[in-house]
Amino acid sequence: MKISNQELIEKFLQDRLTEGEQKIFAHRESSEEFQLLLEEASVTAFGRSELKSTLRTISEKHRLQEEKPKAKVFNLGRTLSAAAVFIGLLAVAWFGLRPNSMDANTMYAKYYEAYPSITETRGDNDQNLLFNQAMSAYNEKEYEQAETIFTKLEEQQKLSSLESFYLGQSFLAQEKSEKAITYLQKSAENPAHFIFAEANYYLALAHLQNNDSQAAKEILEKIATDTENTRNKTAKEMLKKLK
Amino acid sequence: MYSDEEILTSLSGGKASELGILEYLYSSNIKAITSLILKNNGQVTDAEDILQDAIIVLYEKIKKGGFRLQSALSTYIYSVSKFIWLNQLRKNKRVSHVSDFLFEEDKSIVGEEIQEIFHYDQEQFIGQLFEKVGDDCKKVLVMSIYHKAPMKEIAELMDYKNEQIARNKKTKCLGKLRAIVKDSPKYQSIIKSLLS
């Protein structure tokens, strides 16, 4: 049976080798030339599937953009799920790695991921009850409801850094960029607070959502020079790509 | 708006935004491809899929080097899409209810014949294989082998001090990949089936 190395490898990668071809494969696989071809073919197949993922994401984004003007009611859930798909698919795509290749919105879509909620619940008093209710809504990704409850809490007391952070997150998830910036800024003021690193990182993302690359860059540069900051590496990576 | 020349320069390794180029290529061609596919026994999702593959064909041809455009880029993408769709219809025995136009060959535009339709059914297997290689190796190998990025650029993107470190990393990663391919359960099952 005459079958080229290339064809044999393609079939192996597609799990389509016949019994006879499996024998040929086993016979040839010890040769250096065959090994090199196999490695190259594996990387090419992986690279191609990454490119396909990127293009699928572009399709999804394009479809949403086309649908947007026709929609009378803004469908937040769909937008957020599309954003999640976008983040996942672009996670390892080469196109996100090229230097200075991303505009603010693309970078936001690539890096934004809703901040996970905390499990802490507070004891009984009216303010704590509101905090627990707000966090419960946040946990359920009911960001509008979380915003309402946190706002009610703010009417009763000055919000703590953590409360401001989650209110900022609730605004960010609803793409209310300016409000998100206001509250994330408040939560990013105390370097001693445990939420400081995350607050600054999400503040940069809020500026990206607001299409303000310059403001985002300024914050990312601070994070990138702070070696203790847990988002240090990510900030450096983002700065390389941001237009 | 990008000119055909700008697109080719960027995809062949220039510094322009490639993601932007891909988005532009997609959005400027999707209407024509959707119309082609809808008229020929397909759905909107088929059109999206076909255009994605046509862009991959273009990308890989450019990366291989020596790609010469004989017509407008949109004409090339259209012809490649037509070719891929016709092959898919043939494969799935759905060639009835398609226009004669689909059978007209555009070899002069497509140039070298496209060997085959891409198979993504191996995606999961390949994905699992590369999960084991690790993130950095995955990036270095794909950048170097699939995207043909120069070592200097890889070093810059990966925060390596110089090109030599990137080169060494690539060699190590290839070794790792080789070991993983040999150790992969699927690979093992193929060998076992030979012994049974």
mmCIF file of C-alpha atoms in Angstrom, chain B residues 25-185:
data_model
loop_
_atom_site.group_PDB
_atom_site.id
_atom_site.type_symbol
_atom_site.label_atom_id
_atom_site.label_comp_id
_atom_site.label_asym_id
_atom_site.label_seq_id
_atom_site.Cartn_x
_atom_site.Cartn_y
_atom_site.Cartn_z
ATOM 1 C CA LEU B 25 -12.074 39.993 5.963
ATOM 2 C CA TYR B 26 -15.037 38.326 7.613
ATOM 3 C CA SER B 27 -17.418 41.273 7.666
ATOM 4 C CA SER B 28 -16.624 42.385 4.126
ATOM 5 C CA ASN B 29 -17.299 38.920 2.677
ATOM 6 C CA ILE B 30 -20.061 37.400 4.780
ATOM 7 C CA LYS B 31 -22.949 38.896 2.771
ATOM 8 C CA ALA B 32 -21.733 37.491 -0.535
ATOM 9 C CA ILE B 33 -20.958 34.083 0.954
ATOM 10 C CA THR B 34 -24.299 33.900 2.760
ATOM 11 C CA SER B 35 -26.090 34.664 -0.483
ATOM 12 C CA LEU B 36 -24.070 31.971 -2.286
ATOM 13 C CA ILE B 37 -24.767 29.322 0.340
ATOM 14 C CA LEU B 38 -28.465 30.147 0.811
ATOM 15 C CA LYS B 39 -29.017 29.804 -2.933
ATOM 16 C CA ASN B 40 -27.329 26.444 -2.888
ATOM 17 C CA ASN B 41 -28.983 24.263 -0.323
ATOM 18 C CA GLY B 42 -27.329 25.736 2.762
ATOM 19 C CA GLN B 43 -28.097 27.697 5.902
ATOM 20 C CA VAL B 44 -26.667 30.880 7.394
ATOM 21 C CA THR B 45 -24.564 28.817 9.821
ATOM 22 C CA ASP B 46 -23.104 26.903 6.856
ATOM 23 C CA ALA B 47 -22.132 30.215 5.275
ATOM 24 C CA GLU B 48 -20.385 31.306 8.468
ATOM 25 C CA ASP B 49 -18.517 28.022 8.646
ATOM 26 C CA ILE B 50 -17.508 28.082 4.989
ATOM 27 C CA LEU B 51 -16.243 31.652 5.147
ATOM 28 C CA GLN B 52 -14.201 30.817 8.252
ATOM 29 C CA ASP B 53 -12.583 27.924 6.369
ATOM 30 C CA ALA B 54 -11.964 30.045 3.280
ATOM 31 C CA ILE B 55 -10.144 32.604 5.436
ATOM 32 C CA ILE B 56 -8.071 29.778 6.941
ATOM 33 C CA VAL B 57 -7.181 28.582 3.412
ATOM 34 C CA LEU B 58 -6.090 32.108 2.532
ATOM 35 C CA TYR B 59 -4.143 32.511 5.780
ATOM 36 C CA GLU B 60 -2.262 29.244 5.411
ATOM 37 C CA LYS B 61 -1.459 29.918 1.760
ATOM 38 C CA ILE B 62 -0.029 33.310 2.644
ATOM 39 C CA LYS B 63 2.013 31.833 5.503
ATOM 40 C CA LYS B 64 3.455 29.176 3.204
ATOM 41 C CA GLY B 65 4.876 32.005 1.116
ATOM 42 C CA GLY B 66 4.769 32.700 -2.572
ATOM 43 C CA PHE B 67 1.044 33.446 -2.588
ATOM 44 C CA ARG B 68 0.117 35.482 -5.652
ATOM 45 C CA LEU B 69 -3.262 37.067 -5.967
ATOM 46 C CA GLN B 70 -4.706 36.675 -9.490
ATOM 47 C CA SER B 71 -7.865 38.650 -8.758
ATOM 48 C CA ALA B 72 -9.459 40.752 -6.031
ATOM 49 C CA LEU B 73 -9.154 39.156 -2.604
ATOM 50 C CA SER B 74 -12.944 38.995 -2.285
ATOM 51 C CA THR B 75 -13.121 37.074 -5.590
ATOM 52 C CA TYR B 76 -10.519 34.644 -4.284
ATOM 53 C CA ILE B 77 -12.426 34.105 -1.035
ATOM 54 C CA TYR B 78 -15.662 33.656 -2.959
ATOM 55 C CA SER B 79 -14.100 31.045 -5.258
ATOM 56 C CA VAL B 80 -12.540 29.137 -2.379
ATOM 57 C CA SER B 81 -15.852 29.209 -0.487
ATOM 58 C CA LYS B 82 -17.636 27.881 -3.558
ATOM 59 C CA PHE B 83 -15.106 25.076 -3.849
ATOM 60 C CA ILE B 84 -15.358 24.100 -0.183
ATOM 61 C CA TRP B 85 -19.155 24.185 -0.193
ATOM 62 C CA LEU B 86 -19.457 22.084 -3.332
ATOM 63 C CA ASN B 87 -17.127 19.504 -1.807
ATOM 64 C CA GLN B 88 -19.174 19.414 1.354
ATOM 65 C CA LEU B 89 -22.376 18.942 -0.599
ATOM 66 C CA ARG B 90 -20.779 16.141 -2.566
ATOM 67 C CA LYS B 91 -19.511 14.505 0.587
ATOM 68 C CA ASN B 92 -22.956 14.662 2.162
ATOM 69 C CA LYS B 93 -24.686 13.724 -1.114
ATOM 70 C CA ARG B 94 -26.683 16.955 -1.153
ATOM 71 C CA VAL B 95 -25.771 18.156 -4.648
ATOM 72 C CA SER B 96 -29.360 18.331 -5.869
ATOM 73 C CA HIS B 97 -31.062 21.746 -5.779
ATOM 74 C CA VAL B 98 -27.892 23.689 -6.407
ATOM 75 C CA SER B 99 -27.283 26.113 -9.238
ATOM 76 C CA ASP B 100 -25.084 25.143 -12.192
ATOM 77 C CA PHE B 101 -22.982 28.127 -11.317
ATOM 78 C CA LEU B 102 -21.655 26.272 -8.286
ATOM 79 C CA PHE B 103 -20.105 23.660 -10.552
ATOM 80 C CA GLU B 104 -18.158 26.179 -12.577
ATOM 81 C CA GLU B 105 -14.553 25.771 -11.645
ATOM 82 C CA ASP B 106 -12.523 28.780 -10.709
ATOM 83 C CA LYS B 107 -9.093 27.196 -10.884
ATOM 84 C CA SER B 108 -7.555 30.265 -12.446
ATOM 85 C CA ILE B 109 -8.632 32.272 -9.426
ATOM 86 C CA VAL B 110 -8.053 29.684 -6.731
ATOM 87 C CA GLY B 111 -4.702 28.763 -8.279
ATOM 88 C CA GLU B 112 -3.209 25.648 -6.805
ATOM 89 C CA GLU B 113 -5.992 23.206 -6.100
ATOM 90 C CA ILE B 114 -7.157 23.026 -2.518
ATOM 91 C CA GLN B 115 -6.277 19.552 -1.364
ATOM 92 C CA GLU B 116 -9.123 18.845 0.974
ATOM 93 C CA ILE B 117 -11.618 20.206 3.395
ATOM 94 C CA PHE B 118 -10.314 20.762 6.876
ATOM 95 C CA HIS B 119 -11.269 18.232 9.483
ATOM 96 C CA TYR B 120 -12.061 19.594 12.864
ATOM 97 C CA ASP B 121 -13.144 16.250 14.264
ATOM 98 C CA GLN B 122 -9.635 15.843 15.635
ATOM 99 C CA GLU B 123 -9.900 19.120 17.537
ATOM 100 C CA GLN B 124 -10.668 17.469 20.839
ATOM 101 C CA PHE B 125 -7.827 14.971 20.548
ATOM 102 C CA ILE B 126 -5.344 17.635 19.534
ATOM 103 C CA GLY B 127 -6.643 19.990 22.210
ATOM 104 C CA GLN B 128 -6.103 17.353 24.910
ATOM 105 C CA LEU B 129 -2.632 16.647 23.571
ATOM 106 C CA PHE B 130 -1.654 20.300 23.798
ATOM 107 C CA GLU B 131 -3.166 20.760 27.236
ATOM 108 C CA LYS B 132 -0.412 18.467 28.453
ATOM 109 C CA VAL B 133 2.299 20.444 26.664
ATOM 110 C CA GLY B 134 1.591 23.467 28.853
ATOM 111 C CA ASP B 135 0.618 27.023 28.031
ATOM 112 C CA ASP B 136 4.027 28.454 27.235
ATOM 113 C CA CYS B 137 5.038 25.537 25.014
ATOM 114 C CA LYS B 138 1.670 25.679 23.293
ATOM 115 C CA LYS B 139 2.176 29.345 22.471
ATOM 116 C CA VAL B 140 5.801 28.980 21.378
ATOM 117 C CA LEU B 141 5.101 26.012 19.115
ATOM 118 C CA VAL B 142 2.004 27.468 17.506
ATOM 119 C CA MET B 143 3.606 30.872 17.003
ATOM 120 C CA SER B 144 6.688 29.360 15.487
ATOM 121 C CA ILE B 145 5.299 26.499 13.413
ATOM 122 C CA TYR B 146 1.780 27.558 12.457
ATOM 123 C CA HIS B 147 2.069 31.332 12.369
ATOM 124 C CA LYS B 148 5.708 31.280 11.225
ATOM 125 C CA ALA B 149 6.581 34.078 13.620
ATOM 126 C CA PRO B 150 10.261 35.026 13.827
ATOM 127 C CA MET B 151 12.073 33.977 17.009
ATOM 128 C CA LYS B 152 12.731 37.621 17.863
ATOM 129 C CA GLU B 153 9.026 38.311 17.973
ATOM 130 C CA ILE B 154 8.358 35.163 19.988
ATOM 131 C CA ALA B 155 11.020 36.179 22.515
ATOM 132 C CA GLU B 156 9.432 39.607 22.832
ATOM 133 C CA LEU B 157 5.932 38.252 23.315
ATOM 134 C CA MET B 158 6.952 35.564 25.762
ATOM 135 C CA ASP B 159 9.188 37.866 27.778
ATOM 136 C CA TYR B 160 12.326 35.862 27.002
ATOM 137 C CA LYS B 161 15.598 37.749 27.165
ATOM 138 C CA ASN B 162 16.676 36.895 23.630
ATOM 139 C CA GLU B 163 15.987 34.854 20.512
ATOM 140 C CA GLN B 164 18.283 32.057 21.606
ATOM 141 C CA ILE B 165 16.155 31.407 24.676
ATOM 142 C CA ALA B 166 13.077 31.237 22.443
ATOM 143 C CA ARG B 167 14.890 28.825 20.134
ATOM 144 C CA ASN B 168 15.936 26.600 23.049
ATOM 145 C CA LYS B 169 12.411 26.683 24.399
ATOM 146 C CA LYS B 170 11.025 25.576 21.052
ATOM 147 C CA THR B 171 13.418 22.607 20.976
ATOM 148 C CA LYS B 172 12.450 21.607 24.514
ATOM 149 C CA CYS B 173 8.761 21.969 23.713
ATOM 150 C CA LEU B 174 9.067 19.795 20.621
ATOM 151 C CA GLY B 175 10.716 17.135 22.780
ATOM 152 C CA LYS B 176 7.886 17.404 25.263
ATOM 153 C CA LEU B 177 5.308 17.142 22.496
ATOM 154 C CA ARG B 178 7.062 14.065 21.106
ATOM 155 C CA ALA B 179 6.976 12.369 24.499
ATOM 156 C CA ILE B 180 3.324 13.278 24.997
ATOM 157 C CA VAL B 181 2.277 12.019 21.571
ATOM 158 C CA LYS B 182 3.930 8.705 22.388
ATOM 159 C CA ASP B 183 2.278 8.567 25.792
ATOM 160 C CA SER B 184 -1.170 9.619 24.630
ATOM 161 C CA PRO B 185 -3.890 7.047 25.383
#
